[in-house]
Short mmCIF file of C-alpha atoms in Angstrom, two decimals:
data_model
loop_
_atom_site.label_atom_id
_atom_site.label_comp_id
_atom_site.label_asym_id
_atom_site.label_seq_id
_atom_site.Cartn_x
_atom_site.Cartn_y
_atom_site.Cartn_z
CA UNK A 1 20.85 4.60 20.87
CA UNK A 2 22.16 7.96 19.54
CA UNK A 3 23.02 6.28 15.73
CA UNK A 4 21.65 3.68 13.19
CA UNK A 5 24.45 2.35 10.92
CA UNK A 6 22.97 1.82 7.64
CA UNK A 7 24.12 -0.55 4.79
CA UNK A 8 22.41 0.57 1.88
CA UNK A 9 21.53 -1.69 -1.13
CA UNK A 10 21.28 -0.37 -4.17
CA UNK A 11 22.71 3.23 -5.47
CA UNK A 12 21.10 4.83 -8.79
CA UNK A 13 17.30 7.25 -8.52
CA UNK A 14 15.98 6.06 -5.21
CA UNK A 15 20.01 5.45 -3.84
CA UNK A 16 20.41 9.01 -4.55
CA UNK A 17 17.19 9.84 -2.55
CA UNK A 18 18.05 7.50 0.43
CA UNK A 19 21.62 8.80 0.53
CA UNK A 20 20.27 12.64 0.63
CA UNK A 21 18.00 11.78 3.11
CA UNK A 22 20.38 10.43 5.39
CA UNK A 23 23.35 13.25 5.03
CA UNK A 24 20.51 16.45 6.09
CA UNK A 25 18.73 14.71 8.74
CA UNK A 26 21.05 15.37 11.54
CA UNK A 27 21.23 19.08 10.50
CA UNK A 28 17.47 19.75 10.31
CA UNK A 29 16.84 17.03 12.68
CA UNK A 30 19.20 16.97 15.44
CA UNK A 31 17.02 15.65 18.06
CA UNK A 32 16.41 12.44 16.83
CA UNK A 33 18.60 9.10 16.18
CA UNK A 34 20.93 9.95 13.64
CA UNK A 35 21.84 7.65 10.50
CA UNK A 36 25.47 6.57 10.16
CA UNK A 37 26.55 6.12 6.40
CA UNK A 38 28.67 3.14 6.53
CA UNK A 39 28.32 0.66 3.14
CA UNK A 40 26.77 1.41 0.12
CA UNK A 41 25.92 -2.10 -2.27
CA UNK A 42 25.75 -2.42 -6.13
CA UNK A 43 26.65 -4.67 -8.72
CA UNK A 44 28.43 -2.59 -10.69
CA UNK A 45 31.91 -2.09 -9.02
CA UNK A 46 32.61 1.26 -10.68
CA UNK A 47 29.25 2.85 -10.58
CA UNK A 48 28.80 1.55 -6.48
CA UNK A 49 32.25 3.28 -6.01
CA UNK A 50 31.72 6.75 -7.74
CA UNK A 51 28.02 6.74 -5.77
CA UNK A 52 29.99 5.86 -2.60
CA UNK A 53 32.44 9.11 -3.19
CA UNK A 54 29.24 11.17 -4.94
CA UNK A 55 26.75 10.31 -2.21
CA UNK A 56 29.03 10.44 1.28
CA UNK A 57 29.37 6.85 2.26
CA UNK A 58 32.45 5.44 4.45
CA UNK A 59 32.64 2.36 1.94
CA UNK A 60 31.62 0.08 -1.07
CA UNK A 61 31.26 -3.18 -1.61
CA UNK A 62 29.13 -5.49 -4.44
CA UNK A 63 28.72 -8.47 -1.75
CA UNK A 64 25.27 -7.86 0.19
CA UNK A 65 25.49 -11.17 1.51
CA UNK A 66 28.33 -9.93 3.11
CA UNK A 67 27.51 -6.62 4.09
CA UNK A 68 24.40 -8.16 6.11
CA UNK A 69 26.27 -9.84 7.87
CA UNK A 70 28.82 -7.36 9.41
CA UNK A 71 28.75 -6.65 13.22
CA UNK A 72 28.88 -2.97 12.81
CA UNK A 73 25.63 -2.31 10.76
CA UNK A 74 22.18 -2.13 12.51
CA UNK A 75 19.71 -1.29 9.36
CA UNK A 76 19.45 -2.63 5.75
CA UNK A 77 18.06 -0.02 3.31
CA UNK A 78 16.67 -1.42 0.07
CA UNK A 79 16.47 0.68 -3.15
CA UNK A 80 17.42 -2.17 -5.62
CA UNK A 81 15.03 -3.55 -8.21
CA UNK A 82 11.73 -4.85 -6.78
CA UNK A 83 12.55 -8.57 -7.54
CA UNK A 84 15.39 -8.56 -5.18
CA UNK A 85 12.96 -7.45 -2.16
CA UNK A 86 12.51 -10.62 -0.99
CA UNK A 87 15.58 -12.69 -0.86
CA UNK A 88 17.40 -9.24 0.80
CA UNK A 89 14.93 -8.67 3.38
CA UNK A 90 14.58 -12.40 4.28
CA UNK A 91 18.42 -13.02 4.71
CA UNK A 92 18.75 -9.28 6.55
CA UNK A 93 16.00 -10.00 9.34
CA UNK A 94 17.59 -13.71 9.76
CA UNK A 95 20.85 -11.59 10.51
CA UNK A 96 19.22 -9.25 13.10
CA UNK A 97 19.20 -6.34 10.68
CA UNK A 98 16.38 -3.66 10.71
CA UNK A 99 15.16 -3.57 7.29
CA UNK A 100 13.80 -0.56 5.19
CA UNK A 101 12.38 -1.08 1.73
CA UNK A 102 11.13 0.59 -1.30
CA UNK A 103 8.18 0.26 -2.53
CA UNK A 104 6.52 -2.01 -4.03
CA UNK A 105 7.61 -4.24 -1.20
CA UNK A 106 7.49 -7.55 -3.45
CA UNK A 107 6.35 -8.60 -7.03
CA UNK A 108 3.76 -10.57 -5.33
CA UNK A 109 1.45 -10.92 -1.90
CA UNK A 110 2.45 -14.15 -1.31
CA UNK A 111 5.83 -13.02 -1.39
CA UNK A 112 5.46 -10.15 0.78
CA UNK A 113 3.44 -12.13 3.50
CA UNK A 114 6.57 -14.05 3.75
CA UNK A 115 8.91 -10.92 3.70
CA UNK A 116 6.57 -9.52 6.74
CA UNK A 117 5.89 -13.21 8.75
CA UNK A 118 10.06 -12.95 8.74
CA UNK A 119 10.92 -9.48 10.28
CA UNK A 120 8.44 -10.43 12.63
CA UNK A 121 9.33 -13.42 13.71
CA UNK A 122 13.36 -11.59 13.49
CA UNK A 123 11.92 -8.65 15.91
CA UNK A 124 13.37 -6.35 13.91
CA UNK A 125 11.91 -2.87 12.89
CA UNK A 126 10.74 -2.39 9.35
CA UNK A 127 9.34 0.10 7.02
CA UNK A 128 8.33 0.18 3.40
CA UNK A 129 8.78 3.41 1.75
CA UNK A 130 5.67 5.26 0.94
CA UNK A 131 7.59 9.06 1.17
CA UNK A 132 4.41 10.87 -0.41
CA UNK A 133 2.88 10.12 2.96
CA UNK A 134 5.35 12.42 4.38
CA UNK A 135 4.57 15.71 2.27
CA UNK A 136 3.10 18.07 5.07
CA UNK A 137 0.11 19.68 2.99
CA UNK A 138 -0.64 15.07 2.61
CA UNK A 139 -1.15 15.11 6.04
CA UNK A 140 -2.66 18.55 7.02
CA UNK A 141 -5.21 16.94 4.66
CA UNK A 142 -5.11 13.65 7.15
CA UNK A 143 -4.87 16.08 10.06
CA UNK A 144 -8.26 17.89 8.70
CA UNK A 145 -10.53 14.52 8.23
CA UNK A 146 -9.36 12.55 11.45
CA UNK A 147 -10.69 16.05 13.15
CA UNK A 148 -14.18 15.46 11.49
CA UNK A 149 -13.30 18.97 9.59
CA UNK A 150 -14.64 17.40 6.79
CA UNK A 151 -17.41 15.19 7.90
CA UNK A 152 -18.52 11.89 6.04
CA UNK A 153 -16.59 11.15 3.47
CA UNK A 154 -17.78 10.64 -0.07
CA UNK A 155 -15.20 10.55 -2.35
CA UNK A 156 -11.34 9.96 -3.26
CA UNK A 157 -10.23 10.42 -6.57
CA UNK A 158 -6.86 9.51 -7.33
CA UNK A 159 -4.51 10.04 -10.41
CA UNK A 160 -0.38 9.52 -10.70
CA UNK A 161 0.02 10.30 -14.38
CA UNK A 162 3.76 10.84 -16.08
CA UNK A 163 4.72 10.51 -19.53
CA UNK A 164 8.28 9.36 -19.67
CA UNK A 165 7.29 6.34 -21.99
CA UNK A 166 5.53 8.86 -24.51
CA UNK A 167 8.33 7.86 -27.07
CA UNK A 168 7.73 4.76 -28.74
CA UNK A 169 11.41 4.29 -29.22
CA UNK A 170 12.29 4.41 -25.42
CA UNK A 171 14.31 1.56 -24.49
CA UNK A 172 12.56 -1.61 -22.97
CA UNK A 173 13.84 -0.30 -19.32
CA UNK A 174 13.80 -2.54 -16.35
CA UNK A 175 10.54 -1.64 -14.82
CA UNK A 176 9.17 -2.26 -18.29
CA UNK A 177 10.04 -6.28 -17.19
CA UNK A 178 7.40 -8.28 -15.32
CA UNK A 179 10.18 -10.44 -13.86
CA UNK A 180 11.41 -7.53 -12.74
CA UNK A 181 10.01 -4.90 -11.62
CA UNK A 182 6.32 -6.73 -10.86
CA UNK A 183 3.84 -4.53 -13.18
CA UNK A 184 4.10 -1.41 -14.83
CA UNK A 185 2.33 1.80 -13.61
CA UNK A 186 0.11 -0.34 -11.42
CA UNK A 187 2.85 -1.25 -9.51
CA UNK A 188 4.85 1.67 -9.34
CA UNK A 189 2.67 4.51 -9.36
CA UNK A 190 -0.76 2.95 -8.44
CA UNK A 191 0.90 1.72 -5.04
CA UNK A 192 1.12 4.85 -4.37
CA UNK A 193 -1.75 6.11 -4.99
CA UNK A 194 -3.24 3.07 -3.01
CA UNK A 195 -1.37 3.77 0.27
CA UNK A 196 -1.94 7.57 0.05
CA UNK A 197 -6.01 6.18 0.06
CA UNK A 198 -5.65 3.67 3.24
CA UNK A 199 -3.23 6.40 5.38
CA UNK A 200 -6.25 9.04 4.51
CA UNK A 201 -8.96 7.37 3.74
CA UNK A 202 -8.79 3.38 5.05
CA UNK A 203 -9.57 -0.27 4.29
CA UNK A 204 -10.71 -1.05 0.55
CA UNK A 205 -13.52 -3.83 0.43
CA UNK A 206 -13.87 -4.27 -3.69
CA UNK A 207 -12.65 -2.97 -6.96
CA UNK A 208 -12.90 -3.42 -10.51
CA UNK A 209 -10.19 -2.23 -13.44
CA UNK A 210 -8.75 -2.50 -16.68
CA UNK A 211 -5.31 -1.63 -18.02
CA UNK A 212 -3.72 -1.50 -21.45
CA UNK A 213 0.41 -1.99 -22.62
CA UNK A 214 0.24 1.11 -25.62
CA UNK A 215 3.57 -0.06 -27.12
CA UNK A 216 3.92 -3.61 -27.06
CA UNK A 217 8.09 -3.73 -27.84
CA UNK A 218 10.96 -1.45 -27.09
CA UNK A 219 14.33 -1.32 -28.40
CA UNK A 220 16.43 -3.55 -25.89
CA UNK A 221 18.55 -1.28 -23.32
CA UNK A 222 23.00 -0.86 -22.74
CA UNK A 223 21.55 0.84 -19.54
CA UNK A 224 19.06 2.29 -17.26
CA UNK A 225 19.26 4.66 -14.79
CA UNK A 226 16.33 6.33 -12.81
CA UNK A 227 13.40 7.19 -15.36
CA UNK A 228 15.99 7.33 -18.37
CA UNK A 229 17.97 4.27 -20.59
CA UNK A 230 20.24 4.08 -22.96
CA UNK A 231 21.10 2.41 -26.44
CA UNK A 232 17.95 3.06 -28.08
CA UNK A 233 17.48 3.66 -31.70
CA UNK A 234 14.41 2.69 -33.84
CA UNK A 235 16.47 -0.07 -35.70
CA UNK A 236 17.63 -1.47 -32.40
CA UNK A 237 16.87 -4.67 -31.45
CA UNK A 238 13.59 -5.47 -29.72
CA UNK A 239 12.16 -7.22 -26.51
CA UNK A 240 8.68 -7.49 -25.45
CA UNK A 241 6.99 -5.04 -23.44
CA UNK A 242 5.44 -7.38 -19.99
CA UNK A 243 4.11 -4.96 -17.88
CA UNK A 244 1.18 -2.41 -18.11
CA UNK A 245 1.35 1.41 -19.45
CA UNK A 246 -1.92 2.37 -17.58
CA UNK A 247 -4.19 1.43 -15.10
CA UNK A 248 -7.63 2.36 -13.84
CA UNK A 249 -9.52 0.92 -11.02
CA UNK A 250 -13.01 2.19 -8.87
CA UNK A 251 -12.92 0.46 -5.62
CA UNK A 252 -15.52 0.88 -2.44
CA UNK A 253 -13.93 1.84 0.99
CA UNK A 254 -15.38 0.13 4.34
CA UNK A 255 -15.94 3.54 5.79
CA UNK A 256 -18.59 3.55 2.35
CA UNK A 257 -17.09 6.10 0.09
CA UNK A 258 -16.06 5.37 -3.48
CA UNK A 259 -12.87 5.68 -4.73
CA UNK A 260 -11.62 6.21 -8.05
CA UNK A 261 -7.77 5.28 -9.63
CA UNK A 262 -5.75 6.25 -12.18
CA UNK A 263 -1.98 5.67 -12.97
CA UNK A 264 -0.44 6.02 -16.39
CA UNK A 265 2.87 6.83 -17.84
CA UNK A 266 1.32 8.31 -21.30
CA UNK A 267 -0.31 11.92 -19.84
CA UNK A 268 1.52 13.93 -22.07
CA UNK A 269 2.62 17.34 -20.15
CA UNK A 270 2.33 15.28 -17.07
CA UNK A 271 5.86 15.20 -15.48
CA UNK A 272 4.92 13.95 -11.82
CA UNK A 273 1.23 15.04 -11.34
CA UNK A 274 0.43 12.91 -8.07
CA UNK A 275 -2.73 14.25 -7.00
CA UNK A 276 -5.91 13.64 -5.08
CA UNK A 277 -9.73 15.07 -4.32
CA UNK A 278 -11.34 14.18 -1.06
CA UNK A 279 -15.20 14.95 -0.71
CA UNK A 280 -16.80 15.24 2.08
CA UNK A 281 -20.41 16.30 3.50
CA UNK A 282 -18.74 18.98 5.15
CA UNK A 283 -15.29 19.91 2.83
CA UNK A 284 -13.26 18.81 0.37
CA UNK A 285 -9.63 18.68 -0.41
CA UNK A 286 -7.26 18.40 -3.19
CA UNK A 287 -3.81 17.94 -3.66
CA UNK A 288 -1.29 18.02 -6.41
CA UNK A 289 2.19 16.89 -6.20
CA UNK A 290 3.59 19.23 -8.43
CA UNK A 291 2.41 21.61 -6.17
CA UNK A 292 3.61 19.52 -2.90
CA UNK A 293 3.73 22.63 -0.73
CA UNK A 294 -0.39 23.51 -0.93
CA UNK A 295 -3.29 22.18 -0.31
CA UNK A 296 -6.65 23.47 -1.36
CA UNK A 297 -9.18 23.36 1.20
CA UNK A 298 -13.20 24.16 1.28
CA UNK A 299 -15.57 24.34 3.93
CA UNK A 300 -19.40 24.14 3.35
CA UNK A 301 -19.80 25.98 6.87
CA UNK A 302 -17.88 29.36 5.43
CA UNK A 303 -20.27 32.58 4.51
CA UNK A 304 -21.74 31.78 1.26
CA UNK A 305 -20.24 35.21 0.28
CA UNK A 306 -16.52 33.88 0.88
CA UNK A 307 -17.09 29.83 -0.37
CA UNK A 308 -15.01 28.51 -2.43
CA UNK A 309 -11.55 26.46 -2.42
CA UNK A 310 -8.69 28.44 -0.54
CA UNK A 311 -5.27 27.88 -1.01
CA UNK A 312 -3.04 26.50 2.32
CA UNK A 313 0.61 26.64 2.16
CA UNK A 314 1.70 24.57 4.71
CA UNK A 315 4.94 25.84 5.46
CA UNK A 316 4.23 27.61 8.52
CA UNK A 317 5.40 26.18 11.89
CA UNK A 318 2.27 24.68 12.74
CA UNK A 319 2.29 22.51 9.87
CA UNK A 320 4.03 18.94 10.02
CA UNK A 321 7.78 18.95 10.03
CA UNK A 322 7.26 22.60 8.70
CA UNK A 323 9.48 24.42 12.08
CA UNK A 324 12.42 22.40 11.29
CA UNK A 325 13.14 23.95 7.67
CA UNK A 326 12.90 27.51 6.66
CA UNK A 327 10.77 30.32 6.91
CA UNK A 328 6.73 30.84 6.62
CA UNK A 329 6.76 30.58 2.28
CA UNK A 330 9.90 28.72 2.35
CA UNK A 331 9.32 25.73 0.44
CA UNK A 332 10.40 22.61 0.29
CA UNK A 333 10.74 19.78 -2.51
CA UNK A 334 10.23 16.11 -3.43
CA UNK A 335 13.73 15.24 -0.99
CA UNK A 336 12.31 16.55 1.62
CA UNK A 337 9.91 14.06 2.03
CA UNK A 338 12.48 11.22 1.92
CA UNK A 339 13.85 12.87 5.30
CA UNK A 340 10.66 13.16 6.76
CA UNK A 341 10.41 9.49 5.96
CA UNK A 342 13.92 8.68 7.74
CA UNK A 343 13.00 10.92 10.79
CA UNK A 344 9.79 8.75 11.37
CA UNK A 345 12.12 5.80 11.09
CA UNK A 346 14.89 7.10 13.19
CA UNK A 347 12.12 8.38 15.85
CA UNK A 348 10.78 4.93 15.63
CA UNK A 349 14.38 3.32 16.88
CA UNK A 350 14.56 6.23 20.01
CA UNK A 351 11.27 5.35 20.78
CA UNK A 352 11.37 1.65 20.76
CA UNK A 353 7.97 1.17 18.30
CA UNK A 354 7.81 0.26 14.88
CA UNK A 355 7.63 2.96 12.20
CA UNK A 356 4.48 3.94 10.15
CA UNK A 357 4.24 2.54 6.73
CA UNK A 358 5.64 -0.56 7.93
CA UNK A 359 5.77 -4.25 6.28
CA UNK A 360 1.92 -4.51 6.93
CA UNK A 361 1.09 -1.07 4.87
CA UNK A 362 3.23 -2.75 2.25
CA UNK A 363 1.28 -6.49 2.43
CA UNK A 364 -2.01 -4.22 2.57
CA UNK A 365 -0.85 -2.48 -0.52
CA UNK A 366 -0.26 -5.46 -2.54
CA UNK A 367 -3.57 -7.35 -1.70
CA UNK A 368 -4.90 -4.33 -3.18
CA UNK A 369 -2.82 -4.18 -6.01
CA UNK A 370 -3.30 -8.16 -6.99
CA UNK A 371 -7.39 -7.50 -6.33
CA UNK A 372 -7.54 -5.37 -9.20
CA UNK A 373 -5.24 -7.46 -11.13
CA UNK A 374 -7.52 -10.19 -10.97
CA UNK A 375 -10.33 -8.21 -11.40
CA UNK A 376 -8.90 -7.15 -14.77
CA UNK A 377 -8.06 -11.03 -15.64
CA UNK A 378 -11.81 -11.89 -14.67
CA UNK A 379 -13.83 -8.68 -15.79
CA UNK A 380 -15.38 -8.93 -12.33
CA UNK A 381 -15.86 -7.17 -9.02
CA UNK A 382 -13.34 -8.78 -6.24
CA UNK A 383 -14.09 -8.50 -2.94
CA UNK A 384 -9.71 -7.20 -1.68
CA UNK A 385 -10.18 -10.03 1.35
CA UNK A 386 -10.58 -12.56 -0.96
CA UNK A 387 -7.60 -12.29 -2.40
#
């Protein structure tokens, strides 16, 4: 299998993303499976059309029941709004179609049980789109604690904090919608804070949170696009606000270490400040997405007259993915690890295995997700496995 035709399914922020991914892969990347760009989907017929000339792809349509079930496409990608997940991904494995999904990979566990009990039971490859995995300083810092370079572990700290909703009178954007979008900042920025914890860190047993909604109603939206909407004024008209604006959760890890959460759109200054500390009885880590390309690193075991954190740029060839871009210094941004997430899944088809995150790092992801949820609704410790 030397290509994957993709049908892609959806076509605004994360379409863009998917779309880049797929057009540099085969020149960075030319060992691998490449990704055909056949149909892009939207409901919009003019917007899916101008994306389809913008973005590279051979054609348009605004039937995805159709488009899943042409002859000549292999893969569904899914960028569209979380509640559509489901339905998509159900009716695409039925087909035979490969399926990869964004994040969050439903609006609730029970629904993405279902979503992974179906590609299963379909055979068909499937991956849920955790691309902060894919940064290479993330998984030097993986790299250095599967070696033991940082011994026990003792704690992860964990904060996602933006501040796009600062303005009281942005408008009441789709992933401001329960029915929608799932939950707020939980949802979309806790998941990944959760998955970056079970890739480095593994299983959660318990947690306890508490969230808050700051601004209760928004002036109701002409449009949305990415992390920006349109139509707002102060004397708009208003809807209710459904989701949360922050979340904070501590949870307890099998391994024994504790874990603390944080994921909030109101961090003023705080564009995209993804970031973790890992602390062990031999190192620590941290990392800081707006600084994607380093990781500082300490060792206990270093002179005393030379401790202290050191900065690792892991561009250089011996760093993940690092040989197929540029240079020793070189960097690379936020895109790049949307390829790195397409190369796992293209590797994944020439290999014959399923990719890593798959449909089970996205049910895993969830159960965590609705723990702390109810933990929130019931003021209580809950043990993840009984949810």
């Amino acid at each position: 299998m030397n290509n994957i035709k993709v049908g892609m399914i959806g076509y605004k922020f994360m379409g863009k993303a998917h779309s880049h991914a797929y057009r540099d892969l085969p020149l960075f990347f030319p060992n691998t499976v490449h990704p055909e760009m056949k149909v892009i989907c939207g409901r919009n017929p003019e917007g899916v059309k101008e994306a389809a000339k913008q973005f590279g792809w051979e054609e348009y349509t605004t039937e995805w029941k159709e488009l899943i079930q042409r002859d000549d496409i292999d893969l569904i990608d899914i960028n569209a709004p979380s509640d559509v997940h489901k339905e998509i991904t159900i009716a695409a494995a039925k087909a035979g179609k490969h399926v990869f999904c964004e994040k969050p990979l439903a609006l609730t566990l029970e629904d993405s049980i279902e979503m992974l009990e179906v590609v299963e039971a379909a055979g068909v490859k499937h991956m849920v789109g955790f691309n902060y995995r894919f940064a290479p300083a993330v998984m030097l810092a993986k790299k250095l604690i599967d070696e033991g370079k940082l011994g026990d572990i003792y704690h992860y700290r964990a904060w996602f904090l933006q501040d796009w909703l600062i303005d009281p009178n942005f408008p009441l954007a789709w992933r401001l919608q329960k029915e929608i979008a799932g939950s707020g900042s939980h949802g979309d920025l806790g998941a990944h804070l959760i998955d970056l914890a079970h890739y480095l860190i593994g299983d959660m047993t318990e947690v306890i949170g508490m969230s808050e909604t700051f601004i209760k109603q928004r002036p109701i939206t002409t449009g949305t696009s990415g992390l920006s909407a349109g139509g707002s004024n102060e004397n708009a008209e208003k809807g209710e606000v459904t989701v949360d604006d922050a979340t904070l959760f501590l949870t307890r890890f099998a391994n024994g270490a504790l874990g603390s959460f944080e994921a909030t759109r109101y961090a003023a200054g705080h564009r995209c400040t993804n970031s973790f500390e890992i602390n062990g009885s031999k190192g620590s880590v941290i990392f800081d997405f707006e600084r994607m390309n380093e990781l500082q690193v300490y060792f206990t075991d270093d002179r005393d007259d030379v401790q202290g954190f050191r900065r690792v740029l892991a561009t250089d060839p011996a760093h993940a993915f690092a040989e197929n871009w540029w240079p020793p210094g070189h960097t690379i941004g936020y895109e790049h690890t949307f390829i790195h997430e397409v190369v796992e899944l293209m590797e994944a088809f020439k290999e014959d295995r399923q990719p890593v995150p798959n449909f089970r790092d996205g049910v895993k992801c969830q159960q965590v997700l609705e723990a702390v949820d109810r933990s929130i609704e019931k003021r209580q410790w809950i043990k993840v496995s009984d949810v």
